[in-house]
Amino acid sequence: MLGCAIYNSGEISDNMAVIIDGKQLSAQVVQEVAVETRAFVEEFGFQPGLAVVLVGEDPASQVYVRNKVKRATEAGLHSIEYKLPVHTDQVTLNALVDKLNNDPKVHGVLVQLPLPKQLNEEDIIAVINPEKDVDGFHPINVGRLSSGQGMLIPCTPLGCLMMLERVLGNLSGKNAVVIGRSNIVGKPMAALLLKANCTVTIVHSRTQNIEAICSGADIVVAAAGQPQMVKSSWIKPGATVIDVGINAVECDGKRKLVGDVDYTDVEPVAGAITPVPGGVGPMTIACLMKNTLIAARAQMNK
Ligand code: GUN
């Protein structure tokens, strides 16, 4: 990263692209949650609880779940991990979620996605109590977010928004393009940017002239799942680029992780950019901790 500025604690060290340090910002968020968790424990006499459910042995999901549980401990939360075999059926998984919905020690329930193919993701998300839905995926929370009243907001878009606000301050009036229309990232990201008074465009696999649309944007959030798809010609000089992609690719016989943005190509043009790894990923987990605390407080204040 020679010649690049590192963004940390609000200081920009030279006039090259700011590298948005998701690791550092996420550590700060987790520390803030830890402070608030201590206050929660003093007030109520127990820790907020997060249950994480993993079905099967998908290696990437195993890593994500391990990191979520580790961060939860750092944030002072009580975390419980449930590992179910790959052939688990819908009735068994629903029964576990139902049990967690009714457990007063559990304030947040997360079922790691993707699920094995015999399980229906939409059905299981709908079974999670919306008050404990720390992913913000339940239709009730999706509706709340789209009407601008969201409380439990999907963690990845929330982390992206926090990074954008860190770098740009007020987002009002900015032109933002979201690449990708998934329920987990693209759609909630667009809703959040709209709530922040951006002018928002979603582009996707069927959009014509994506490059031309992106090149007019002040903010580009790439969440298409296509390795290194976004090139420098897509980016307006000085724009802020948030890369949600995490793609494993082979490079010189070695496996490495790349984003949806061609980082080496785009970084000299961008005003600020997130690296992969070390950008959006750690922020997603930090926002999960934040949501668990928010959910716990809301349940105790009912
Ligand atoms: N798989 C990839 N990202 C996520 C996420 O944010 N939540 C859940 N539950 N599964 C995921």
XYZ file of C-alpha atoms and ligand atoms in Angstrom:
313
model
C 0.000 0.000 0.000
C 2.873 2.324 -0.690
C 1.794 5.858 -1.440
C -1.601 5.394 0.217
C -2.968 7.146 3.233
C -4.260 5.041 6.102
C -7.446 6.384 7.644
C -7.417 5.975 11.370
C -8.804 8.004 14.242
C -9.923 10.690 11.806
C -6.453 11.540 10.496
C -5.578 11.511 6.820
C -1.838 11.441 6.324
C -1.414 12.488 2.658
C -3.449 13.268 -0.445
C -3.621 9.738 -1.916
C -6.601 7.399 -1.529
C -7.651 6.910 2.047
C -7.597 3.244 3.017
C -10.572 2.697 5.295
C -9.298 0.470 8.075
C -12.209 -1.810 8.958
C -10.147 -3.715 11.501
C -9.408 -0.608 13.503
C -12.911 0.831 13.286
C -14.474 -2.524 14.198
C -12.219 -2.850 17.252
C -13.455 0.576 18.341
C -17.103 -0.452 17.859
C -16.572 -3.682 19.829
C -14.944 -1.700 22.650
C -17.912 0.689 22.710
C -20.292 -2.276 22.881
C -18.185 -3.761 25.710
C -18.583 -0.560 27.739
C -22.347 -0.522 27.198
C -22.547 -4.245 27.966
C -20.934 -3.645 31.367
C -23.614 -1.048 32.104
C -26.277 -3.566 31.002
C -24.860 -6.245 33.313
C -24.797 -3.797 36.253
C -28.388 -2.846 35.613
C -29.900 -6.290 34.985
C -27.445 -8.733 36.601
C -26.842 -10.890 33.511
C -25.141 -10.645 30.128
C -26.935 -10.124 26.819
C -26.980 -13.531 25.086
C -26.277 -14.321 21.427
C -27.076 -17.755 19.952
C -25.300 -18.625 16.696
C -26.544 -21.644 14.748
C -24.368 -23.364 12.158
C -25.732 -26.212 10.033
C -23.163 -28.337 8.238
C -19.449 -27.869 7.727
C -19.038 -25.177 5.100
C -15.455 -23.982 5.757
C -16.169 -20.264 5.160
C -19.227 -20.387 7.452
C -17.170 -22.149 10.137
C -14.645 -19.285 10.045
C -17.383 -16.626 10.193
C -19.108 -18.331 13.128
C -15.815 -18.767 15.019
C -15.067 -15.051 14.550
C -18.564 -14.043 15.668
C -18.288 -16.080 18.874
C -14.778 -14.727 19.571
C -15.883 -11.101 19.120
C -18.968 -11.689 21.267
C -16.723 -12.734 24.142
C -14.591 -9.607 23.649
C -17.740 -7.482 23.753
C -18.740 -9.093 27.068
C -21.720 -10.923 25.583
C -22.739 -14.454 26.483
C -22.517 -16.455 23.270
C -23.839 -19.934 22.637
C -22.895 -21.857 19.508
C -25.110 -24.615 18.101
C -23.580 -26.926 15.501
C -26.048 -29.129 13.642
C -25.178 -31.893 11.173
C -25.360 -31.207 7.435
C -28.468 -33.420 6.973
C -30.525 -31.569 9.591
C -34.153 -31.190 8.450
C -36.372 -28.114 8.570
C -38.477 -29.387 11.481
C -35.383 -29.903 13.665
C -33.922 -26.500 12.804
C -37.270 -24.754 13.347
C -37.590 -26.484 16.727
C -34.147 -25.218 17.812
C -34.959 -21.653 16.715
C -38.285 -21.873 18.506
C -36.511 -22.984 21.693
C -34.079 -20.044 21.402
C -36.987 -17.641 20.760
C -38.420 -18.703 24.121
C -35.156 -18.697 26.090
C -34.962 -15.524 28.236
C -31.149 -15.781 28.380
C -30.964 -15.471 24.578
C -31.540 -11.964 23.162
C -30.141 -12.503 19.678
C -30.577 -15.484 17.316
C -28.506 -15.885 14.162
C -28.679 -18.796 11.721
C -25.555 -18.718 9.575
C -26.239 -18.658 5.825
C -26.038 -20.292 3.354
C -27.904 -23.340 4.596
C -27.610 -26.850 3.110
C -29.927 -27.245 0.112
C -32.675 -29.257 1.870
C -33.344 -26.251 4.129
C -35.363 -23.218 3.106
C -33.664 -19.988 4.206
C -36.752 -17.802 3.942
C -38.773 -20.213 6.057
C -36.203 -20.360 8.834
C -35.688 -16.585 8.876
C -39.456 -16.171 9.264
C -39.413 -18.422 12.351
C -36.899 -16.221 14.223
C -38.601 -13.848 16.672
C -38.222 -10.398 14.999
C -37.170 -8.938 18.377
C -34.234 -11.401 18.455
C -33.424 -11.156 14.737
C -29.955 -9.600 15.087
C -29.315 -10.147 11.358
C -32.289 -7.925 10.496
C -33.444 -10.437 7.875
C -36.981 -11.139 9.174
C -39.705 -9.689 6.886
C -40.907 -7.456 9.743
C -37.431 -5.944 10.142
C -37.051 -5.632 6.357
C -40.338 -3.705 6.299
C -39.279 -1.509 9.205
C -36.012 -0.650 7.451
C -37.701 0.159 4.150
C -40.120 2.495 5.916
C -37.177 4.206 7.615
C -37.932 2.846 11.124
C -35.428 0.001 11.332
C -33.969 -0.969 14.708
C -32.250 -4.260 13.850
C -30.473 -3.446 10.594
C -28.542 -6.043 8.549
C -24.953 -6.026 9.813
C -23.011 -5.736 6.542
C -24.866 -2.672 5.182
C -24.821 -1.100 8.651
C -21.029 -1.561 8.800
C -20.693 -0.034 5.308
C -22.784 2.963 6.339
C -20.642 3.521 9.436
C -17.494 3.497 7.309
C -19.004 5.923 4.787
C -20.032 8.308 7.551
C -16.577 8.072 9.066
C -14.951 9.153 5.809
C -17.545 11.516 4.356
C -19.487 12.797 7.371
C -22.978 13.768 6.236
C -24.014 11.731 3.171
C -26.934 13.970 2.239
C -27.140 14.747 -1.482
C -24.444 12.259 -2.527
C -24.974 10.084 -5.588
C -24.628 6.468 -4.469
C -24.561 3.351 -6.622
C -25.047 -0.090 -5.074
C -23.853 -2.959 -7.251
C -25.926 -6.051 -6.443
C -29.505 -6.538 -5.262
C -29.291 -9.287 -2.644
C -31.623 -9.286 0.349
C -28.628 -9.437 2.714
C -26.605 -6.522 1.313
C -27.777 -4.717 -1.853
C -31.395 -3.951 -0.953
C -30.839 -2.968 2.715
C -27.760 -0.931 1.699
C -29.883 1.047 -0.745
C -32.540 1.601 1.955
C -29.916 2.893 4.407
C -28.342 5.235 1.850
C -31.779 6.550 0.937
C -32.508 7.175 4.616
C -29.205 9.095 4.762
C -30.596 11.318 1.946
C -28.413 9.965 -0.855
C -29.688 9.659 -4.417
C -29.504 5.897 -4.821
C -29.208 3.662 -7.875
C -29.067 -0.124 -7.697
C -27.345 -1.841 -10.614
C -27.326 -5.603 -11.169
C -26.560 -8.379 -13.636
C -29.233 -7.189 -16.096
C -28.370 -3.468 -15.928
C -27.115 -1.899 -19.131
C -24.112 0.463 -19.059
C -23.129 -0.284 -15.452
C -19.771 1.379 -15.996
C -21.369 4.673 -17.116
C -23.783 4.643 -14.155
C -21.024 3.933 -11.615
C -18.715 6.563 -13.045
C -21.148 9.325 -12.019
C -21.266 8.182 -8.382
C -19.762 9.811 -5.294
C -20.186 6.484 -3.481
C -19.922 2.986 -4.956
C -20.813 -0.048 -2.830
C -19.808 -3.246 -4.636
C -21.734 -6.341 -3.538
C -22.065 -8.399 -6.689
C -20.038 -11.494 -5.761
C -17.888 -11.081 -8.898
C -14.139 -11.081 -8.258
C -12.413 -7.806 -9.227
C -15.300 -6.704 -11.417
C -15.076 -2.964 -10.663
C -12.292 -1.247 -12.625
C -10.781 2.237 -12.420
C -12.753 3.379 -15.484
C -15.966 2.814 -13.437
C -14.907 5.229 -10.705
C -15.173 9.008 -10.601
C -11.877 10.451 -9.350
C -12.146 10.992 -5.595
C -15.195 8.715 -5.115
C -15.537 6.522 -2.026
C -15.498 2.798 -2.826
C -16.801 0.180 -0.397
C -15.989 -3.411 -1.348
C -18.310 -6.013 0.191
C -16.990 -8.904 -1.916
C -14.957 -11.736 -0.443
C -13.949 -14.112 -3.230
C -11.369 -16.874 -3.005
C -9.271 -16.996 -6.199
C -6.151 -18.857 -7.333
C -3.199 -16.575 -7.976
C 0.215 -18.027 -8.964
C -0.928 -21.392 -7.601
C -1.905 -19.851 -4.252
C -5.380 -19.223 -2.882
C -6.067 -15.619 -1.974
C -9.043 -13.450 -1.087
C -10.079 -10.617 -3.398
C -13.045 -8.289 -3.384
C -15.499 -7.290 -6.102
C -13.242 -4.290 -6.780
C -9.965 -4.541 -8.666
C -8.145 -2.888 -5.778
C -4.782 -2.228 -7.436
C -6.470 -0.639 -10.427
C -9.080 1.398 -8.518
C -7.104 2.606 -5.502
C -5.147 5.334 -7.384
C -8.418 6.846 -8.662
C -10.617 6.545 -5.555
C -10.728 9.134 -2.789
C -11.202 6.378 -0.224
C -11.441 2.595 -0.480
C -11.904 -0.449 1.760
C -9.347 -3.263 1.503
C -10.206 -6.979 1.265
C -9.604 -8.516 3.724
C -9.676 -6.005 6.585
C -12.463 -3.721 5.379
C -16.162 -4.577 5.487
C -15.731 -8.090 6.992
C -14.682 -7.041 10.519
C -17.322 -4.284 10.543
C -20.081 -6.838 9.849
C -19.132 -8.760 12.974
C -18.825 -5.606 15.099
C -22.335 -4.564 14.001
C -23.656 -7.962 15.060
C -22.426 -7.228 18.580
C -24.075 -3.815 18.446
C -27.368 -5.353 17.287
C -27.280 -7.960 20.063
C -26.957 -5.243 22.679
C -29.723 -3.178 21.014
C -31.982 -6.269 20.954
C -31.240 -7.091 24.606
C -31.992 -3.517 25.749
C -35.239 -3.438 23.758
C -36.347 -6.754 25.277
C -35.566 -5.605 28.823
C -37.327 -2.268 28.344
C -40.559 -3.879 27.136
N -23.666 -15.388 5.671
C -22.950 -14.393 5.102
N -23.223 -13.209 5.690
C -24.133 -13.471 6.651
C -24.790 -12.647 7.612
O -24.598 -11.426 7.694
N -25.652 -13.307 8.448
C -25.890 -14.647 8.362
N -26.774 -15.186 9.214
N -25.296 -15.426 7.479
C -24.414 -14.834 6.637
